[in-house]
């Protein structure tokens, strides 16, 4: 287990212990370390819940506890970490809906929450953050893609929502994400057609819409995406011919 006595060191700024065999619960005592900036415990064998006591942290900017065996919901108290910029909790067994307390994480830039068992819908509050990455893939999330994500037009570059239970059309606001270079909605229940406004995504490099219920024809405006390097469209209800403009990319 993690030696809790280390939490008594008053000026420690970083705990970086990835790729070890630590087990047991994550130490809640770290939430009382006022100078702590980074916690990197990825690739261990930690289990149990995400510590609500970490919500007392004053300066924590990075939490990486990915690739462990954490269970249960994210605590609402996580919103107390107002300085948090990076949250990496991927590949655990976390469940439940994403807490309302997360709405307070206005400085959050990197959110890798994928490969868990989260349920509920995508909260609209993500649109009020400073996200450059939002990875929610491989969860049990339902509902529609919130239009509020369009408010991240100056920051969001990597949006991965594939292998979820999302449904409904891609909201028009998504096409306003001028910094978006990767969009993945494969293996979802997404419907509707690809909008001609996709041409606004000037730097889009990867588009994965495979195995969805998208229909209609591919817009000729796809040919304006000069940065596009990878496009996956198999397993959809898209019909018609491939626009000649796409063939000239």
PDB file of C-alpha atoms in Angstrom:
ATOM      1  CA  UNK A   1       0.000   0.000   0.000  1.00  0.00           C
ATOM      2  CA  UNK A   2       0.990   3.632  -0.354  1.00  0.00           C
ATOM      3  CA  UNK A   3       2.931   4.812   2.736  1.00  0.00           C
ATOM      4  CA  UNK A   4       0.566   7.404   4.197  1.00  0.00           C
ATOM      5  CA  UNK A   5       3.403   8.858   6.256  1.00  0.00           C
ATOM      6  CA  UNK A   6       4.566  10.586   3.073  1.00  0.00           C
ATOM      7  CA  UNK A   7       1.545  12.873   3.317  1.00  0.00           C
ATOM      8  CA  UNK A   8       3.187  14.471   6.351  1.00  0.00           C
ATOM      9  CA  UNK A   9       5.935  15.964   4.189  1.00  0.00           C
ATOM     10  CA  UNK A  10       4.783  19.596   4.105  1.00  0.00           C
ATOM     11  CA  UNK A  11       6.388  20.882   0.905  1.00  0.00           C
ATOM     12  CA  UNK A  12       6.075  17.982  -1.513  1.00  0.00           C
ATOM     13  CA  UNK A  13       4.724  19.150  -4.867  1.00  0.00           C
ATOM     14  CA  UNK A  14       4.557  15.891  -6.796  1.00  0.00           C
ATOM     15  CA  UNK A  15       3.977  12.198  -6.153  1.00  0.00           C
ATOM     16  CA  UNK A  16       4.858  10.204  -9.269  1.00  0.00           C
ATOM     17  CA  UNK A  17       4.644   6.433  -8.760  1.00  0.00           C
ATOM     18  CA  UNK A  18       3.386   4.955 -12.049  1.00  0.00           C
ATOM     19  CA  UNK A  19       3.965   1.367 -13.167  1.00  0.00           C
ATOM     20  CA  UNK A  20       4.246  -0.194  -9.732  1.00  0.00           C
ATOM     21  CA  UNK A  21       2.286  -2.699  -7.671  1.00  0.00           C
ATOM     22  CA  UNK A  22       0.697  -0.437  -5.082  1.00  0.00           C
ATOM     23  CA  UNK A  23      -2.651  -1.749  -3.898  1.00  0.00           C
ATOM     24  CA  UNK A  24      -5.331  -0.835  -1.424  1.00  0.00           C
ATOM     25  CA  UNK A  25      -7.175   2.475  -1.383  1.00  0.00           C
ATOM     26  CA  UNK A  26      -5.934   5.784  -2.708  1.00  0.00           C
ATOM     27  CA  UNK A  27      -4.748   7.841   0.294  1.00  0.00           C
ATOM     28  CA  UNK A  28      -7.286  10.512   1.154  1.00  0.00           C
ATOM     29  CA  UNK A  29      -4.639  12.253   3.253  1.00  0.00           C
ATOM     30  CA  UNK A  30      -3.150  13.759   0.100  1.00  0.00           C
ATOM     31  CA  UNK A  31      -6.076  16.182   0.018  1.00  0.00           C
ATOM     32  CA  UNK A  32      -4.574  18.007   2.992  1.00  0.00           C
ATOM     33  CA  UNK A  33      -1.189  18.614   1.349  1.00  0.00           C
ATOM     34  CA  UNK A  34      -1.407  22.298   0.457  1.00  0.00           C
ATOM     35  CA  UNK A  35       1.645  22.349  -1.807  1.00  0.00           C
ATOM     36  CA  UNK A  36       0.829  19.205  -3.783  1.00  0.00           C
ATOM     37  CA  UNK A  37       0.449  19.877  -7.525  1.00  0.00           C
ATOM     38  CA  UNK A  38       0.641  16.474  -9.232  1.00  0.00           C
ATOM     39  CA  UNK A  39      -0.534  12.972  -8.341  1.00  0.00           C
ATOM     40  CA  UNK A  40       0.526  10.275 -10.799  1.00  0.00           C
ATOM     41  CA  UNK A  41      -0.485   6.785  -9.671  1.00  0.00           C
ATOM     42  CA  UNK A  42      -1.347   5.278 -13.053  1.00  0.00           C
ATOM     43  CA  UNK A  43      -0.691   1.607 -13.793  1.00  0.00           C
ATOM     44  CA  UNK A  44      -0.924   0.259 -10.256  1.00  0.00           C
ATOM     45  CA  UNK A  45      -3.422  -1.960  -8.435  1.00  0.00           C
ATOM     46  CA  UNK A  46      -5.273   0.641  -6.390  1.00  0.00           C
ATOM     47  CA  UNK A  47      -8.906  -0.265  -5.680  1.00  0.00           C
ATOM     48  CA  UNK A  48     -11.885   1.170  -3.864  1.00  0.00           C
ATOM     49  CA  UNK A  49     -13.412   4.593  -4.367  1.00  0.00           C
ATOM     50  CA  UNK A  50     -11.950   7.853  -5.620  1.00  0.00           C
ATOM     51  CA  UNK A  51     -11.177   9.752  -2.390  1.00  0.00           C
ATOM     52  CA  UNK A  52     -13.679  12.518  -1.642  1.00  0.00           C
ATOM     53  CA  UNK A  53     -11.047  14.002   0.703  1.00  0.00           C
ATOM     54  CA  UNK A  54      -9.025  15.084  -2.334  1.00  0.00           C
ATOM     55  CA  UNK A  55     -11.662  17.747  -2.824  1.00  0.00           C
ATOM     56  CA  UNK A  56      -9.974  19.699  -0.016  1.00  0.00           C
ATOM     57  CA  UNK A  57      -6.862  20.207  -2.136  1.00  0.00           C
ATOM     58  CA  UNK A  58      -5.783  23.832  -2.600  1.00  0.00           C
ATOM     59  CA  UNK A  59      -3.336  23.591  -5.505  1.00  0.00           C
ATOM     60  CA  UNK A  60      -3.706  20.203  -7.188  1.00  0.00           C
ATOM     61  CA  UNK A  61      -3.406  20.538 -10.966  1.00  0.00           C
ATOM     62  CA  UNK A  62      -2.951  16.971 -12.242  1.00  0.00           C
ATOM     63  CA  UNK A  63      -4.530  13.690 -11.179  1.00  0.00           C
ATOM     64  CA  UNK A  64      -3.591  10.558 -13.076  1.00  0.00           C
ATOM     65  CA  UNK A  65      -4.987   7.372 -11.543  1.00  0.00           C
ATOM     66  CA  UNK A  66      -5.676   5.626 -14.828  1.00  0.00           C
ATOM     67  CA  UNK A  67      -5.239   1.888 -15.250  1.00  0.00           C
ATOM     68  CA  UNK A  68      -6.100   0.816 -11.730  1.00  0.00           C
ATOM     69  CA  UNK A  69      -9.141  -0.998 -10.312  1.00  0.00           C
ATOM     70  CA  UNK A  70     -11.107   1.904  -8.866  1.00  0.00           C
ATOM     71  CA  UNK A  71     -14.851   1.413  -8.437  1.00  0.00           C
ATOM     72  CA  UNK A  72     -17.925   3.400  -7.499  1.00  0.00           C
ATOM     73  CA  UNK A  73     -18.951   6.906  -8.557  1.00  0.00           C
ATOM     74  CA  UNK A  74     -16.829  10.014  -8.765  1.00  0.00           C
ATOM     75  CA  UNK A  75     -17.570  12.014  -5.609  1.00  0.00           C
ATOM     76  CA  UNK A  76     -19.289  15.371  -5.865  1.00  0.00           C
ATOM     77  CA  UNK A  77     -16.453  16.776  -3.764  1.00  0.00           C
ATOM     78  CA  UNK A  78     -14.123  16.576  -6.769  1.00  0.00           C
ATOM     79  CA  UNK A  79     -15.466  20.011  -7.648  1.00  0.00           C
ATOM     80  CA  UNK A  80     -13.503  21.395  -4.719  1.00  0.00           C
ATOM     81  CA  UNK A  81     -10.250  20.970  -6.668  1.00  0.00           C
ATOM     82  CA  UNK A  82     -10.774  24.279  -8.455  1.00  0.00           C
ATOM     83  CA  UNK A  83      -7.157  24.371  -9.685  1.00  0.00           C
ATOM     84  CA  UNK A  84      -7.397  21.024 -11.511  1.00  0.00           C
ATOM     85  CA  UNK A  85      -6.264  21.075 -15.148  1.00  0.00           C
ATOM     86  CA  UNK A  86      -5.741  17.380 -15.941  1.00  0.00           C
ATOM     87  CA  UNK A  87      -8.013  14.509 -14.876  1.00  0.00           C
ATOM     88  CA  UNK A  88      -6.922  11.079 -16.097  1.00  0.00           C
ATOM     89  CA  UNK A  89      -9.085   8.292 -14.647  1.00  0.00           C
ATOM     90  CA  UNK A  90      -9.311   6.035 -17.688  1.00  0.00           C
ATOM     91  CA  UNK A  91      -9.463   2.254 -17.655  1.00  0.00           C
ATOM     92  CA  UNK A  92     -10.910   1.739 -14.195  1.00  0.00           C
ATOM     93  CA  UNK A  93     -14.325   0.454 -13.145  1.00  0.00           C
ATOM     94  CA  UNK A  94     -15.825   3.763 -12.098  1.00  0.00           C
ATOM     95  CA  UNK A  95     -19.599   3.988 -12.450  1.00  0.00           C
ATOM     96  CA  UNK A  96     -22.622   6.196 -11.954  1.00  0.00           C
ATOM     97  CA  UNK A  97     -23.368   9.576 -13.480  1.00  0.00           C
ATOM     98  CA  UNK A  98     -20.713  12.259 -13.697  1.00  0.00           C
ATOM     99  CA  UNK A  99     -21.258  14.445 -10.608  1.00  0.00           C
ATOM    100  CA  UNK A 100     -22.674  17.957 -10.688  1.00  0.00           C
ATOM    101  CA  UNK A 101     -19.710  19.067  -8.607  1.00  0.00           C
ATOM    102  CA  UNK A 102     -17.488  18.748 -11.660  1.00  0.00           C
ATOM    103  CA  UNK A 103     -19.111  21.917 -12.983  1.00  0.00           C
ATOM    104  CA  UNK A 104     -16.756  23.855 -10.693  1.00  0.00           C
ATOM    105  CA  UNK A 105     -13.666  22.587 -12.540  1.00  0.00           C
ATOM    106  CA  UNK A 106     -13.549  25.609 -14.838  1.00  0.00           C
ATOM    107  CA  UNK A 107      -9.787  25.256 -15.518  1.00  0.00           C
ATOM    108  CA  UNK A 108     -10.006  21.620 -16.626  1.00  0.00           C
ATOM    109  CA  UNK A 109      -8.058  21.172 -19.852  1.00  0.00           C
ATOM    110  CA  UNK A 110      -7.583  17.415 -20.212  1.00  0.00           C
ATOM    111  CA  UNK A 111     -10.409  15.023 -19.319  1.00  0.00           C
ATOM    112  CA  UNK A 112      -9.710  11.395 -20.080  1.00  0.00           C
ATOM    113  CA  UNK A 113     -12.624   9.578 -18.494  1.00  0.00           C
ATOM    114  CA  UNK A 114     -12.834   6.731 -20.993  1.00  0.00           C
ATOM    115  CA  UNK A 115     -13.070   2.976 -20.512  1.00  0.00           C
ATOM    116  CA  UNK A 116     -15.128   2.993 -17.346  1.00  0.00           C
ATOM    117  CA  UNK A 117     -18.781   2.214 -16.599  1.00  0.00           C
ATOM    118  CA  UNK A 118     -20.139   5.749 -16.317  1.00  0.00           C
ATOM    119  CA  UNK A 119     -23.858   6.148 -16.985  1.00  0.00           C
ATOM    120  CA  UNK A 120     -26.231   9.058 -17.446  1.00  0.00           C
ATOM    121  CA  UNK A 121     -25.758  11.800 -20.016  1.00  0.00           C
ATOM    122  CA  UNK A 122     -22.906  14.107 -21.006  1.00  0.00           C
ATOM    123  CA  UNK A 123     -23.208  17.120 -18.699  1.00  0.00           C
ATOM    124  CA  UNK A 124     -23.618  20.508 -20.365  1.00  0.00           C
ATOM    125  CA  UNK A 125     -21.098  21.994 -17.931  1.00  0.00           C
ATOM    126  CA  UNK A 126     -18.208  20.640 -19.996  1.00  0.00           C
ATOM    127  CA  UNK A 127     -18.858  23.589 -22.295  1.00  0.00           C
ATOM    128  CA  UNK A 128     -17.859  26.007 -19.527  1.00  0.00           C
ATOM    129  CA  UNK A 129     -14.380  24.541 -19.062  1.00  0.00           C
ATOM    130  CA  UNK A 130     -11.135  25.048 -20.995  1.00  0.00           C
ATOM    131  CA  UNK A 131     -11.031  21.560 -22.474  1.00  0.00           C
ATOM    132  CA  UNK A 132      -8.644  20.653 -25.244  1.00  0.00           C
ATOM    133  CA  UNK A 133      -9.347  16.915 -24.827  1.00  0.00           C
ATOM    134  CA  UNK A 134     -12.588  15.199 -23.852  1.00  0.00           C
ATOM    135  CA  UNK A 135     -12.488  11.423 -23.959  1.00  0.00           C
ATOM    136  CA  UNK A 136     -15.696   9.667 -22.882  1.00  0.00           C
ATOM    137  CA  UNK A 137     -15.423   6.651 -25.143  1.00  0.00           C
ATOM    138  CA  UNK A 138     -16.184   3.144 -23.892  1.00  0.00           C
ATOM    139  CA  UNK A 139     -18.739   4.146 -21.271  1.00  0.00           C
ATOM    140  CA  UNK A 140     -22.461   3.496 -20.852  1.00  0.00           C
ATOM    141  CA  UNK A 141     -23.381   7.137 -21.461  1.00  0.00           C
ATOM    142  CA  UNK A 142     -26.733   7.790 -23.152  1.00  0.00           C
ATOM    143  CA  UNK A 143     -28.656  10.764 -24.493  1.00  0.00           C
ATOM    144  CA  UNK A 144     -27.525  13.287 -27.053  1.00  0.00           C
ATOM    145  CA  UNK A 145     -24.318  15.213 -27.615  1.00  0.00           C
ATOM    146  CA  UNK A 146     -24.854  18.515 -25.764  1.00  0.00           C
ATOM    147  CA  UNK A 147     -24.820  21.586 -27.966  1.00  0.00           C
ATOM    148  CA  UNK A 148     -22.954  23.386 -25.168  1.00  0.00           C
ATOM    149  CA  UNK A 149     -19.742  21.706 -26.315  1.00  0.00           C
ATOM    150  CA  UNK A 150     -19.801  24.218 -29.152  1.00  0.00           C
ATOM    151  CA  UNK A 151     -18.740  26.876 -26.647  1.00  0.00           C
ATOM    152  CA  UNK A 152     -15.277  25.260 -26.661  1.00  0.00           C
ATOM    153  CA  UNK A 153     -14.586  26.601 -30.149  1.00  0.00           C
ATOM    154  CA  UNK A 154     -11.225  28.102 -29.164  1.00  0.00           C
ATOM    155  CA  UNK A 155      -9.864  25.110 -27.242  1.00  0.00           C
ATOM    156  CA  UNK A 156     -11.355  21.665 -27.953  1.00  0.00           C
ATOM    157  CA  UNK A 157      -9.188  19.681 -30.333  1.00  0.00           C
ATOM    158  CA  UNK A 158      -9.822  16.017 -29.491  1.00  0.00           C
ATOM    159  CA  UNK A 159     -13.367  14.721 -28.927  1.00  0.00           C
ATOM    160  CA  UNK A 160     -13.830  10.969 -28.519  1.00  0.00           C
ATOM    161  CA  UNK A 161     -17.370   9.766 -27.840  1.00  0.00           C
ATOM    162  CA  UNK A 162     -17.232   6.405 -29.604  1.00  0.00           C
ATOM    163  CA  UNK A 163     -18.459   3.097 -28.181  1.00  0.00           C
ATOM    164  CA  UNK A 164     -21.170   4.720 -26.093  1.00  0.00           C
ATOM    165  CA  UNK A 165     -24.960   4.708 -26.292  1.00  0.00           C
ATOM    166  CA  UNK A 166     -25.275   8.278 -27.514  1.00  0.00           C
ATOM    167  CA  UNK A 167     -28.120   8.957 -29.915  1.00  0.00           C
ATOM    168  CA  UNK A 168     -29.659  11.713 -31.975  1.00  0.00           C
ATOM    169  CA  UNK A 169     -27.951  13.978 -34.515  1.00  0.00           C
ATOM    170  CA  UNK A 170     -24.582  15.670 -34.200  1.00  0.00           C
ATOM    171  CA  UNK A 171     -25.521  19.208 -33.087  1.00  0.00           C
ATOM    172  CA  UNK A 172     -24.667  22.037 -35.459  1.00  0.00           C
ATOM    173  CA  UNK A 173     -22.592  23.676 -32.741  1.00  0.00           C
ATOM    174  CA  UNK A 174     -19.975  20.928 -33.079  1.00  0.00           C
ATOM    175  CA  UNK A 175     -19.074  22.253 -36.522  1.00  0.00           C
ATOM    176  CA  UNK A 176     -18.005  25.522 -34.883  1.00  0.00           C
ATOM    177  CA  UNK A 177     -15.100  23.846 -33.054  1.00  0.00           C
ATOM    178  CA  UNK A 178     -12.385  25.448 -35.144  1.00  0.00           C
ATOM    179  CA  UNK A 179      -9.572  23.764 -33.175  1.00  0.00           C
ATOM    180  CA  UNK A 180     -11.023  20.260 -33.588  1.00  0.00           C
ATOM    181  CA  UNK A 181      -8.575  17.875 -35.235  1.00  0.00           C
ATOM    182  CA  UNK A 182     -10.102  14.557 -34.116  1.00  0.00           C
ATOM    183  CA  UNK A 183     -13.796  13.567 -33.925  1.00  0.00           C
ATOM    184  CA  UNK A 184     -14.854  10.014 -33.079  1.00  0.00           C
ATOM    185  CA  UNK A 185     -18.489   8.967 -32.675  1.00  0.00           C
ATOM    186  CA  UNK A 186     -18.185   5.398 -34.000  1.00  0.00           C
ATOM    187  CA  UNK A 187     -20.255   2.541 -32.574  1.00  0.00           C
ATOM    188  CA  UNK A 188     -22.983   4.798 -31.222  1.00  0.00           C
ATOM    189  CA  UNK A 189     -26.659   5.341 -32.065  1.00  0.00           C
ATOM    190  CA  UNK A 190     -25.984   8.730 -33.672  1.00  0.00           C
ATOM    191  CA  UNK A 191     -28.481   9.535 -36.444  1.00  0.00           C
ATOM    192  CA  UNK A 192     -29.058  12.182 -39.100  1.00  0.00           C
ATOM    193  CA  UNK A 193     -26.767  13.354 -41.867  1.00  0.00           C
ATOM    194  CA  UNK A 194     -23.312  14.875 -41.892  1.00  0.00           C
ATOM    195  CA  UNK A 195     -23.807  18.626 -42.220  1.00  0.00           C
ATOM    196  CA  UNK A 196     -22.202  20.636 -44.985  1.00  0.00           C
ATOM    197  CA  UNK A 197     -20.897  22.830 -42.167  1.00  0.00           C
ATOM    198  CA  UNK A 198     -18.250  20.195 -41.537  1.00  0.00           C
ATOM    199  CA  UNK A 199     -16.163  22.325 -43.902  1.00  0.00           C
ATOM    200  CA  UNK A 200     -15.632  24.733 -40.979  1.00  0.00           C
ATOM    201  CA  UNK A 201     -13.351  22.184 -39.314  1.00  0.00           C
ATOM    202  CA  UNK A 202     -10.266  23.398 -41.145  1.00  0.00           C
ATOM    203  CA  UNK A 203      -7.746  21.273 -39.247  1.00  0.00           C
ATOM    204  CA  UNK A 204      -9.782  18.081 -38.879  1.00  0.00           C
ATOM    205  CA  UNK A 205      -7.406  15.172 -39.384  1.00  0.00           C
ATOM    206  CA  UNK A 206      -9.382  12.147 -38.111  1.00  0.00           C
ATOM    207  CA  UNK A 207     -13.114  11.545 -38.609  1.00  0.00           C
ATOM    208  CA  UNK A 208     -14.577   8.256 -37.373  1.00  0.00           C
ATOM    209  CA  UNK A 209     -18.333   7.857 -37.849  1.00  0.00           C
ATOM    210  CA  UNK A 210     -18.310   4.098 -38.516  1.00  0.00           C
ATOM    211  CA  UNK A 211     -21.012   1.754 -37.242  1.00  0.00           C
ATOM    212  CA  UNK A 212     -23.557   4.460 -36.512  1.00  0.00           C
ATOM    213  CA  UNK A 213     -27.048   5.186 -37.827  1.00  0.00           C
ATOM    214  CA  UNK A 214     -25.931   8.219 -39.814  1.00  0.00           C
ATOM    215  CA  UNK A 215     -27.700   8.476 -43.173  1.00  0.00           C
ATOM    216  CA  UNK A 216     -28.018  10.698 -46.208  1.00  0.00           C
ATOM    217  CA  UNK A 217     -25.154  11.470 -48.547  1.00  0.00           C
ATOM    218  CA  UNK A 218     -21.615  12.522 -47.859  1.00  0.00           C
ATOM    219  CA  UNK A 219     -21.470  16.287 -48.350  1.00  0.00           C
ATOM    220  CA  UNK A 220     -19.256  17.601 -51.130  1.00  0.00           C
ATOM    221  CA  UNK A 221     -17.813  19.996 -48.544  1.00  0.00           C
ATOM    222  CA  UNK A 222     -15.738  17.096 -47.193  1.00  0.00           C
ATOM    223  CA  UNK A 223     -13.413  17.905 -50.076  1.00  0.00           C
ATOM    224  CA  UNK A 224     -12.513  21.177 -48.356  1.00  0.00           C
ATOM    225  CA  UNK A 225     -10.936  19.375 -45.402  1.00  0.00           C
ATOM    226  CA  UNK A 226      -7.353  19.576 -46.624  1.00  0.00           C
ATOM    227  CA  UNK A 227      -5.959  18.297 -43.319  1.00  0.00           C
ATOM    228  CA  UNK A 228      -8.066  15.112 -43.344  1.00  0.00           C
ATOM    229  CA  UNK A 229      -5.882  11.992 -43.165  1.00  0.00           C
ATOM    230  CA  UNK A 230      -8.235   9.309 -41.851  1.00  0.00           C
ATOM    231  CA  UNK A 231     -11.979   8.858 -42.402  1.00  0.00           C
ATOM    232  CA  UNK A 232     -13.962   5.778 -41.340  1.00  0.00           C
ATOM    233  CA  UNK A 233     -17.512   5.496 -42.647  1.00  0.00           C
ATOM    234  CA  UNK A 234     -18.208   1.751 -42.767  1.00  0.00           C
ATOM    235  CA  UNK A 235     -21.336   0.260 -41.229  1.00  0.00           C
ATOM    236  CA  UNK A 236     -23.632   3.294 -41.606  1.00  0.00           C
ATOM    237  CA  UNK A 237     -26.789   4.071 -43.611  1.00  0.00           C
ATOM    238  CA  UNK A 238     -24.992   6.676 -45.713  1.00  0.00           C
ATOM    239  CA  UNK A 239     -25.945   6.327 -49.380  1.00  0.00           C
ATOM    240  CA  UNK A 240     -25.184   7.798 -52.756  1.00  0.00           C
ATOM    241  CA  UNK A 241     -21.794   8.164 -54.337  1.00  0.00           C
ATOM    242  CA  UNK A 242     -18.521   9.373 -52.928  1.00  0.00           C
ATOM    243  CA  UNK A 243     -18.173  13.030 -53.923  1.00  0.00           C
ATOM    244  CA  UNK A 244     -15.429  13.627 -56.447  1.00  0.00           C
ATOM    245  CA  UNK A 245     -14.197  16.432 -54.228  1.00  0.00           C
ATOM    246  CA  UNK A 246     -13.308  13.845 -51.573  1.00  0.00           C
ATOM    247  CA  UNK A 247     -11.303  11.851 -54.085  1.00  0.00           C
ATOM    248  CA  UNK A 248      -9.081  14.850 -54.698  1.00  0.00           C
ATOM    249  CA  UNK A 249      -7.963  15.137 -51.080  1.00  0.00           C
TER     250      UNK A 249
END
